[in-house]
């Protein structure tokens, strides 16, 4: 598998209370725990969930990259 290749981690259903259960394989792979905050990003045909702490780290790294380019 290529480094950035799309991979299906499992499937999920939306329950009657609009809750989604993330498949165990994905929870383990991304070290998700109960009560972790997730940011929901979306496009016309997709939804992305990312841990808020990981998003902050990504933004910090991006800011550092921009600063080194100045």
Coordinates of C-alpha atoms in Angstrom, one line a residue:
X1 CA 0.0 0.0 0.0
X2 CA 1.3 3.5 -0.9
X3 CA 1.8 5.9 2.0
X4 CA -1.2 8.2 1.2
X5 CA -3.5 5.6 -0.3
X6 CA -7.1 5.7 0.8
X7 CA -8.0 2.7 3.1
X8 CA -11.4 1.6 4.3
X9 CA -11.1 1.0 8.1
X10 CA -14.6 -0.5 8.4
X11 CA -18.2 0.7 8.3
X12 CA -20.4 2.6 10.8
X13 CA -24.2 3.1 11.1
X14 CA -26.0 6.2 12.5
X15 CA -28.1 5.2 15.5
X16 CA -31.4 6.6 16.6
X17 CA -29.7 9.3 18.7
X18 CA -27.5 10.3 15.7
X19 CA -24.5 8.6 17.2
X20 CA -21.8 6.9 15.2
X21 CA -19.7 4.0 16.5
X22 CA -16.2 4.1 15.1
X23 CA -15.0 0.6 14.1
X24 CA -12.5 -0.9 16.7
X25 CA -9.8 -1.2 14.0
X26 CA -9.9 2.5 13.4
X27 CA -10.1 3.3 17.2
X28 CA -7.0 1.3 17.8
X29 CA -5.1 2.6 14.8
X30 CA -5.8 6.3 15.7
X31 CA -5.6 5.8 19.5
X32 CA -9.2 7.1 20.0
X33 CA -10.7 7.0 23.5
X34 CA -14.1 7.7 25.0
X35 CA -14.7 11.4 25.3
X36 CA -12.0 12.4 22.8
X37 CA -13.0 15.6 21.0
X38 CA -13.2 15.1 17.2
X39 CA -13.4 17.9 14.6
X40 CA -15.8 17.2 11.7
X41 CA -14.6 18.4 8.3
X42 CA -16.8 18.0 5.2
X43 CA -16.9 18.4 1.5
X44 CA -19.7 17.8 -1.0
X45 CA -19.3 14.0 -0.8
X46 CA -17.1 13.3 2.2
X47 CA -16.7 13.7 6.0
X48 CA -13.4 13.6 7.9
X49 CA -13.1 13.1 11.6
X50 CA -9.8 14.3 13.3
X51 CA -8.9 14.4 16.9
X52 CA -8.8 18.0 18.0
X53 CA -5.4 17.5 19.7
X54 CA -4.0 16.1 16.4
X55 CA -5.5 19.0 14.4
X56 CA -3.8 21.5 16.8
X57 CA -0.5 19.7 16.3
X58 CA -0.9 19.7 12.5
X59 CA -1.7 23.5 12.6
X60 CA 1.4 24.2 14.8
X61 CA 3.6 22.2 12.5
X62 CA 2.1 24.1 9.5
X63 CA 2.8 27.4 11.2
X64 CA 6.4 26.4 11.9
X65 CA 6.8 25.4 8.3
X66 CA 5.5 28.8 7.1
X67 CA 7.8 30.6 9.5
X68 CA 10.9 28.8 8.2
X69 CA 10.0 29.7 4.6
X70 CA 9.9 33.5 5.4

